[in-house]
mmCIF file of C-alpha atoms in Angstrom:
data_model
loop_
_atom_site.group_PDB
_atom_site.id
_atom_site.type_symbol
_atom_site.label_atom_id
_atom_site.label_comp_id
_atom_site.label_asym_id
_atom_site.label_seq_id
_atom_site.Cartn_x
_atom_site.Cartn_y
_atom_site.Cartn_z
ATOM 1 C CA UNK A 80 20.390 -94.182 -45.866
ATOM 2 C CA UNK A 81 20.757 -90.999 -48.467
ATOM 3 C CA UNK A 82 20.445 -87.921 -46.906
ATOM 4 C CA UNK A 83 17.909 -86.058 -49.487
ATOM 5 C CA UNK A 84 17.225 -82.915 -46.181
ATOM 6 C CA UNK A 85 14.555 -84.149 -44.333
ATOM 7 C CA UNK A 86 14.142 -84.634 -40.860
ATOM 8 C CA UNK A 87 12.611 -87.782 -39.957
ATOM 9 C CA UNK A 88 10.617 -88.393 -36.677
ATOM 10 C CA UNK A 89 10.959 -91.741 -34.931
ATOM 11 C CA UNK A 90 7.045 -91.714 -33.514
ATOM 12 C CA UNK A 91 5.114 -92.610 -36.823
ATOM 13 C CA UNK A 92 1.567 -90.664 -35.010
ATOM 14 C CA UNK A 93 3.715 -86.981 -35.038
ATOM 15 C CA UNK A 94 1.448 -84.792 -36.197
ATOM 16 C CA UNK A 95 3.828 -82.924 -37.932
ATOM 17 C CA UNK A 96 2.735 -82.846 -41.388
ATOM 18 C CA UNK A 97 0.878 -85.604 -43.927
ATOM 19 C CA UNK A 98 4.253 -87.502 -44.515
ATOM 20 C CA UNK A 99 4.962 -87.842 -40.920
ATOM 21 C CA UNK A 100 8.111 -85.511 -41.517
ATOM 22 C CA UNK A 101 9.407 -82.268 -41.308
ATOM 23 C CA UNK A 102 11.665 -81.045 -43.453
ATOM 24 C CA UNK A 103 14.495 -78.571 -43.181
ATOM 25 C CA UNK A 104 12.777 -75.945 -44.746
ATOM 26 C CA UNK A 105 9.650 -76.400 -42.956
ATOM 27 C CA UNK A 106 11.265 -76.258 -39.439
ATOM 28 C CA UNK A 107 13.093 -72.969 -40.289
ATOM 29 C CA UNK A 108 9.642 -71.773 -41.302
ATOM 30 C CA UNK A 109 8.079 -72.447 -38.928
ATOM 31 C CA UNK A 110 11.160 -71.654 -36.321
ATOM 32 C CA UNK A 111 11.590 -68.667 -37.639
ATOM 33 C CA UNK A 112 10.547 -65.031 -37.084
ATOM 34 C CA UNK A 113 9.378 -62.539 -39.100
ATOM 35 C CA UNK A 114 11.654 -59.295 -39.963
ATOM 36 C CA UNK A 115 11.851 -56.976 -36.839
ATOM 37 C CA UNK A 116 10.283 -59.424 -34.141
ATOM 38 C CA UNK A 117 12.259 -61.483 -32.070
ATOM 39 C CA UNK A 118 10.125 -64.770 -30.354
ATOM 40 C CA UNK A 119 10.652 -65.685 -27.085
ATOM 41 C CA UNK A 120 10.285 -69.331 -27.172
ATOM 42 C CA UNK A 121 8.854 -71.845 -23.856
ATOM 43 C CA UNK A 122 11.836 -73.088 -23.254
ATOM 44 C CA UNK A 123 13.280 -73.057 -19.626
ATOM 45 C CA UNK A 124 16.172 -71.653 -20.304
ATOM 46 C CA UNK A 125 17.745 -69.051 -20.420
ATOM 47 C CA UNK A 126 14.795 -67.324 -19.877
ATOM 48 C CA UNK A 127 12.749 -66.644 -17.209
ATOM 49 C CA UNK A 128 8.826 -68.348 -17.129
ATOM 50 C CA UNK A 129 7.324 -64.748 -17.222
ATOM 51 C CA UNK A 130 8.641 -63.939 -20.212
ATOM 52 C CA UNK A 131 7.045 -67.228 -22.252
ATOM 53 C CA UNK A 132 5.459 -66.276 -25.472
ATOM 54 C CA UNK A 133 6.208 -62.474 -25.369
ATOM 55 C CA UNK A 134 7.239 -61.071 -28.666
ATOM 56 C CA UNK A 135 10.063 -58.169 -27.802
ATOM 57 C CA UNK A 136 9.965 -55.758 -30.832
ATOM 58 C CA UNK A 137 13.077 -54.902 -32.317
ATOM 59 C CA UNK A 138 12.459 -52.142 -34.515
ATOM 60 C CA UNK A 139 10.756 -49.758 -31.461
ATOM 61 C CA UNK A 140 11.913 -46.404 -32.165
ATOM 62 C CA UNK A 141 12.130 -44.997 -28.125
ATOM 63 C CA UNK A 142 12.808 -47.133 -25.327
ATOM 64 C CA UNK A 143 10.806 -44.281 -23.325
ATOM 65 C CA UNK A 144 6.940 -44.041 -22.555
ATOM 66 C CA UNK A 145 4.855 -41.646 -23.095
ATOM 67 C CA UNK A 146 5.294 -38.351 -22.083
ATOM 68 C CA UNK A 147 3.288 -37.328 -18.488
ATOM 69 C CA UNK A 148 1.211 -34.250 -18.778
ATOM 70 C CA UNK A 149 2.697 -30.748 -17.415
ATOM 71 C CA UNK A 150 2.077 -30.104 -13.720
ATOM 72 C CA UNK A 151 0.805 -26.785 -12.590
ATOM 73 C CA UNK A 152 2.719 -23.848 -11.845
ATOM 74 C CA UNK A 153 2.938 -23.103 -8.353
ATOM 75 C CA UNK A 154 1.867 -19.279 -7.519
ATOM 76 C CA UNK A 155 4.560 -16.733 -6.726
ATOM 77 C CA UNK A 156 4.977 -15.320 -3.525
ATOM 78 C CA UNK A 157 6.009 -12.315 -2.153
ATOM 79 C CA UNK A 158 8.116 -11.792 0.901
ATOM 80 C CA UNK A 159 6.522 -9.872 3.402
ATOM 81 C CA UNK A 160 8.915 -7.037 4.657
ATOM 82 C CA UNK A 161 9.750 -6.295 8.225
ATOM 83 C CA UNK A 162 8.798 -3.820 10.691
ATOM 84 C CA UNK A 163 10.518 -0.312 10.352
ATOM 85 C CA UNK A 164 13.591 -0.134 12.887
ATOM 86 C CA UNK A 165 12.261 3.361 15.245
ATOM 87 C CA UNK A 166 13.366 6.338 15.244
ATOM 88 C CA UNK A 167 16.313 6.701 18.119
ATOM 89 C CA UNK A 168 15.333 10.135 20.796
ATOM 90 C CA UNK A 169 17.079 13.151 19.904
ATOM 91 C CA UNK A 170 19.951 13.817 21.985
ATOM 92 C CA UNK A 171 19.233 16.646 24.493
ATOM 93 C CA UNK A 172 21.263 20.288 24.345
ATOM 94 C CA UNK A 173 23.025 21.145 27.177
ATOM 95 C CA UNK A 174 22.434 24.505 29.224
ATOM 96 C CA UNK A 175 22.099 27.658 27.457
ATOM 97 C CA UNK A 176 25.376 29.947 27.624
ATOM 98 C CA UNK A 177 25.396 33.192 29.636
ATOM 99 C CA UNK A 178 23.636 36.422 28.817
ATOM 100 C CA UNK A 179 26.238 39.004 26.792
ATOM 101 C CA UNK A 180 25.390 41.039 29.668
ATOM 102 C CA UNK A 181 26.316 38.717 32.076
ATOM 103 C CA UNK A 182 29.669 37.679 30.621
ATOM 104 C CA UNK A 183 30.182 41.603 29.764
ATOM 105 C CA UNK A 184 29.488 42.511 33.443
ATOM 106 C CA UNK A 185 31.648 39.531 34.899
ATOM 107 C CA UNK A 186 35.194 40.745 32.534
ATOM 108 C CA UNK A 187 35.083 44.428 34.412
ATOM 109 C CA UNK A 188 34.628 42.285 37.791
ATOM 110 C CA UNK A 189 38.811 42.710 38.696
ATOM 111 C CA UNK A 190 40.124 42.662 41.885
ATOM 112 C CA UNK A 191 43.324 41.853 43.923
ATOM 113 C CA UNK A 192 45.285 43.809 41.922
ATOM 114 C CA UNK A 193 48.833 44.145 42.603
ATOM 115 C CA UNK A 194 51.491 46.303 40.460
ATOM 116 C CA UNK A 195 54.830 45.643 40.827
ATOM 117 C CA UNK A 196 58.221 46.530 38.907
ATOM 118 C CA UNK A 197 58.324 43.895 36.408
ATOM 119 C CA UNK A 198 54.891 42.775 36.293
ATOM 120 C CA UNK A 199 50.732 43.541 37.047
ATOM 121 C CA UNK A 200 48.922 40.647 38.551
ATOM 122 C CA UNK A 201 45.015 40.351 38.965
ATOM 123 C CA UNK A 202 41.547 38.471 39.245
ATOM 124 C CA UNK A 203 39.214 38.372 36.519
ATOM 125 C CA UNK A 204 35.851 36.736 36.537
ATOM 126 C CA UNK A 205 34.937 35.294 33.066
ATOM 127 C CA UNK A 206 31.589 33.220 32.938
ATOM 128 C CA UNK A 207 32.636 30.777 30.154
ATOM 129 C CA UNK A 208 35.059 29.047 28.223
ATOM 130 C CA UNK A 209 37.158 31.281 25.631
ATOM 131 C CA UNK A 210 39.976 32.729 24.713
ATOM 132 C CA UNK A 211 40.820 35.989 26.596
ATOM 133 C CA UNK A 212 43.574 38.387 25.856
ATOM 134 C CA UNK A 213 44.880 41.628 28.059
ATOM 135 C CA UNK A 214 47.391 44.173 27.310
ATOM 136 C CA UNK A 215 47.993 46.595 29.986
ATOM 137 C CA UNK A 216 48.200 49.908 28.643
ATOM 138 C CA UNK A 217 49.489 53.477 30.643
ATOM 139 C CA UNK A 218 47.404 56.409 30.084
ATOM 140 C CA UNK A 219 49.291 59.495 29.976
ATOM 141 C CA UNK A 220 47.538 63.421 30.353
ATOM 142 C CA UNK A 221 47.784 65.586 27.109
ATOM 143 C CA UNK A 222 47.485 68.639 29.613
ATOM 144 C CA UNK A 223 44.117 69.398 28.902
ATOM 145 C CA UNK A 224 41.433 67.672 30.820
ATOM 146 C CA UNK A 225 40.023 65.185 27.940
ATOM 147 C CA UNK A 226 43.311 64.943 26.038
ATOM 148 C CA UNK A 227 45.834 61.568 26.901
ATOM 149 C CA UNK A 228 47.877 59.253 25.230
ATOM 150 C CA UNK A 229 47.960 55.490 26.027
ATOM 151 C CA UNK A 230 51.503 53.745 26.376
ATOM 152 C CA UNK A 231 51.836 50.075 25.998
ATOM 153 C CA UNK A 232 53.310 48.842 29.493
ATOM 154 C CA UNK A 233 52.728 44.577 28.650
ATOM 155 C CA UNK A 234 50.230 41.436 27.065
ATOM 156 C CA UNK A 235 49.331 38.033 27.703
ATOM 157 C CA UNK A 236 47.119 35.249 26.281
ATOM 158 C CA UNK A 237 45.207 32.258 28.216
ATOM 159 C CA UNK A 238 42.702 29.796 26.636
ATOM 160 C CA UNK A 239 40.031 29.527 29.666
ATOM 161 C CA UNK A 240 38.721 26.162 29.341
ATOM 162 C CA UNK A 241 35.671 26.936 32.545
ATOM 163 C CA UNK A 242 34.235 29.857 33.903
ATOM 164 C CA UNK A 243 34.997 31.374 37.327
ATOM 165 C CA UNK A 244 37.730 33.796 39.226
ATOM 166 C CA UNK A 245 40.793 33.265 36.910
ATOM 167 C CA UNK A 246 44.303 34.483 37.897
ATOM 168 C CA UNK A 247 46.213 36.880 35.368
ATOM 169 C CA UNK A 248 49.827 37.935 35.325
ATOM 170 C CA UNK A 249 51.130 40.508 32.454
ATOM 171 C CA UNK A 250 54.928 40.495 32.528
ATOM 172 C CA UNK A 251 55.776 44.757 31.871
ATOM 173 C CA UNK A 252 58.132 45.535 29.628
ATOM 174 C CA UNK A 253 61.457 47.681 30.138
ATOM 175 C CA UNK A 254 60.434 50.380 28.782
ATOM 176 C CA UNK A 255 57.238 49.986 30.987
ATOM 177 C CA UNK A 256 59.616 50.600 33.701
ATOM 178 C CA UNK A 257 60.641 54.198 32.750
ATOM 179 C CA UNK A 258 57.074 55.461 31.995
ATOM 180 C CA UNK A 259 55.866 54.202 35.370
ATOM 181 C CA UNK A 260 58.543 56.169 36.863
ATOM 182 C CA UNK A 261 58.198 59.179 34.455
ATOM 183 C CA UNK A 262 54.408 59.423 35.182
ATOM 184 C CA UNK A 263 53.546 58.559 38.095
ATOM 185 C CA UNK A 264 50.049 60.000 38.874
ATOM 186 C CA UNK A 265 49.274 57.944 35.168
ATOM 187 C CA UNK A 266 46.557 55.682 35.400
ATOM 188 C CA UNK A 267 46.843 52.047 34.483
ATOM 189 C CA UNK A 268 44.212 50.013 32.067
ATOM 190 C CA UNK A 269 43.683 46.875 32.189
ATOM 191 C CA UNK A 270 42.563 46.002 28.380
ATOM 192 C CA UNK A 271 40.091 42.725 28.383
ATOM 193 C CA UNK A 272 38.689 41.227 24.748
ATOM 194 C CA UNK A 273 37.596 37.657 25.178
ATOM 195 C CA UNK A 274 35.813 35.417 22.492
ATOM 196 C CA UNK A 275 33.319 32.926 23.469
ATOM 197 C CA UNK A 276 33.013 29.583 21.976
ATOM 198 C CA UNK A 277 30.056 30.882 20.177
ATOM 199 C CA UNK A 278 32.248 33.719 18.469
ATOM 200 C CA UNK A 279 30.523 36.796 20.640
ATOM 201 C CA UNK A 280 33.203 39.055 21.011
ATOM 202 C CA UNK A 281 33.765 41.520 24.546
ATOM 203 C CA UNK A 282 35.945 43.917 25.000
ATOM 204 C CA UNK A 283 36.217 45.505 28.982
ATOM 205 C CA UNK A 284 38.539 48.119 29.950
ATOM 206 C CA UNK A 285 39.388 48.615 33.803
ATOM 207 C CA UNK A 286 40.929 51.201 35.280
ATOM 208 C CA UNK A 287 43.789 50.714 38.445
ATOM 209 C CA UNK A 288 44.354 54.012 40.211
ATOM 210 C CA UNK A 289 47.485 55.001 41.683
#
């Protein structure tokens, strides 16, 4: 048999075209698929039943569907602010300090005093905390009735850290020694200036007879 490209179909009743063939160019006619479509043909295999007859497009431009519209913006809040912390109670003063008066009066309060060679010991009240100096001066006549001269017999220094009767000793000096001696109806002062913590300044002179 010569080969002339036909296909020839052993049932003689296939309706496949008025000559009872179909030839090569007719089966890739009618086989084939036009440009950009792909046909998914009823066979079995390899695909899947589902996808019978579908026609999968080849020349789709996005894989992607449609875009979704835009969802609403949500409404911007604002963060409440917290309670205001309160106000802490003022700290309360302590007591008031003493009367200038009062402090004044309580320097020139000196007793127990006791004058010896080498030194001049005493009690002083002082009514608050300070610092207190005393220099112990000798008050000589000028030989008139209002007319003297002061000699400096000793000094000391104490920081007084609480009010009440506060010991005092004043070391003399040597030449304190000889004027004692030399003038011995001379009266003795006992020179106070203290200095509160509030900067008042006092000043109290006492006079030891002899």
């Amino acid at each position: 048999m010569v080969d002339d490209g036909r296909l020839e179909d052993d049932d003689p009743q296939s309706p496949l075209d008025d000559e009872g063939t179909l030839t090569r160019r007719r089966f890739i006619a009618a086989s084939g698929v036009a440009v950009g479509a792909v046909i998914v043909w009823s066979s079995p295999l390899p695909f899947a039943d589902a996808a019978i007859g579908q026609v999968i497009r080849s020349n789709a431009s996005s894989p992607t569907g449609p875009t979704g519209p835009t969802g609403s913006s949500g409404g911007t809040g604002t963060a409440s602010t917290g309670p205001t912390a309160g106000t802490g109670t003022t700290a309360t003063s302590g007591p008031a300090p003493p009367h200038y008066g009062e402090v004044s009066a309580g320097l020139g309060h000196i007793k127990k005093v006791r004058l010896k060679a080498g030194s001049l010991s005493f009690e002083q009240q002082i009514l608050e905390a300070g610092d207190a100096h005393w220099s112990v001066l000798l008050r000589v006549p000028r030989g008139h009735p209002h007319g003297f001269r002061t000699v400096g017999l000793g000094t000391a220094h104490e920081k007084i850290a609480k009010s009440g009767e506060h010991g005092v000793k004043v070391v003399l000096t040597g030449a304190a020694k000889r004027h004692l001696k030399l003038h011995k109806h001379a009266d003795v002062v006992i020179d106070t200036t203290f200095v509160d913590g509030l900067g008042r300044r006092f000043v109290k002179a006492f006079v030891v007879r002899r």
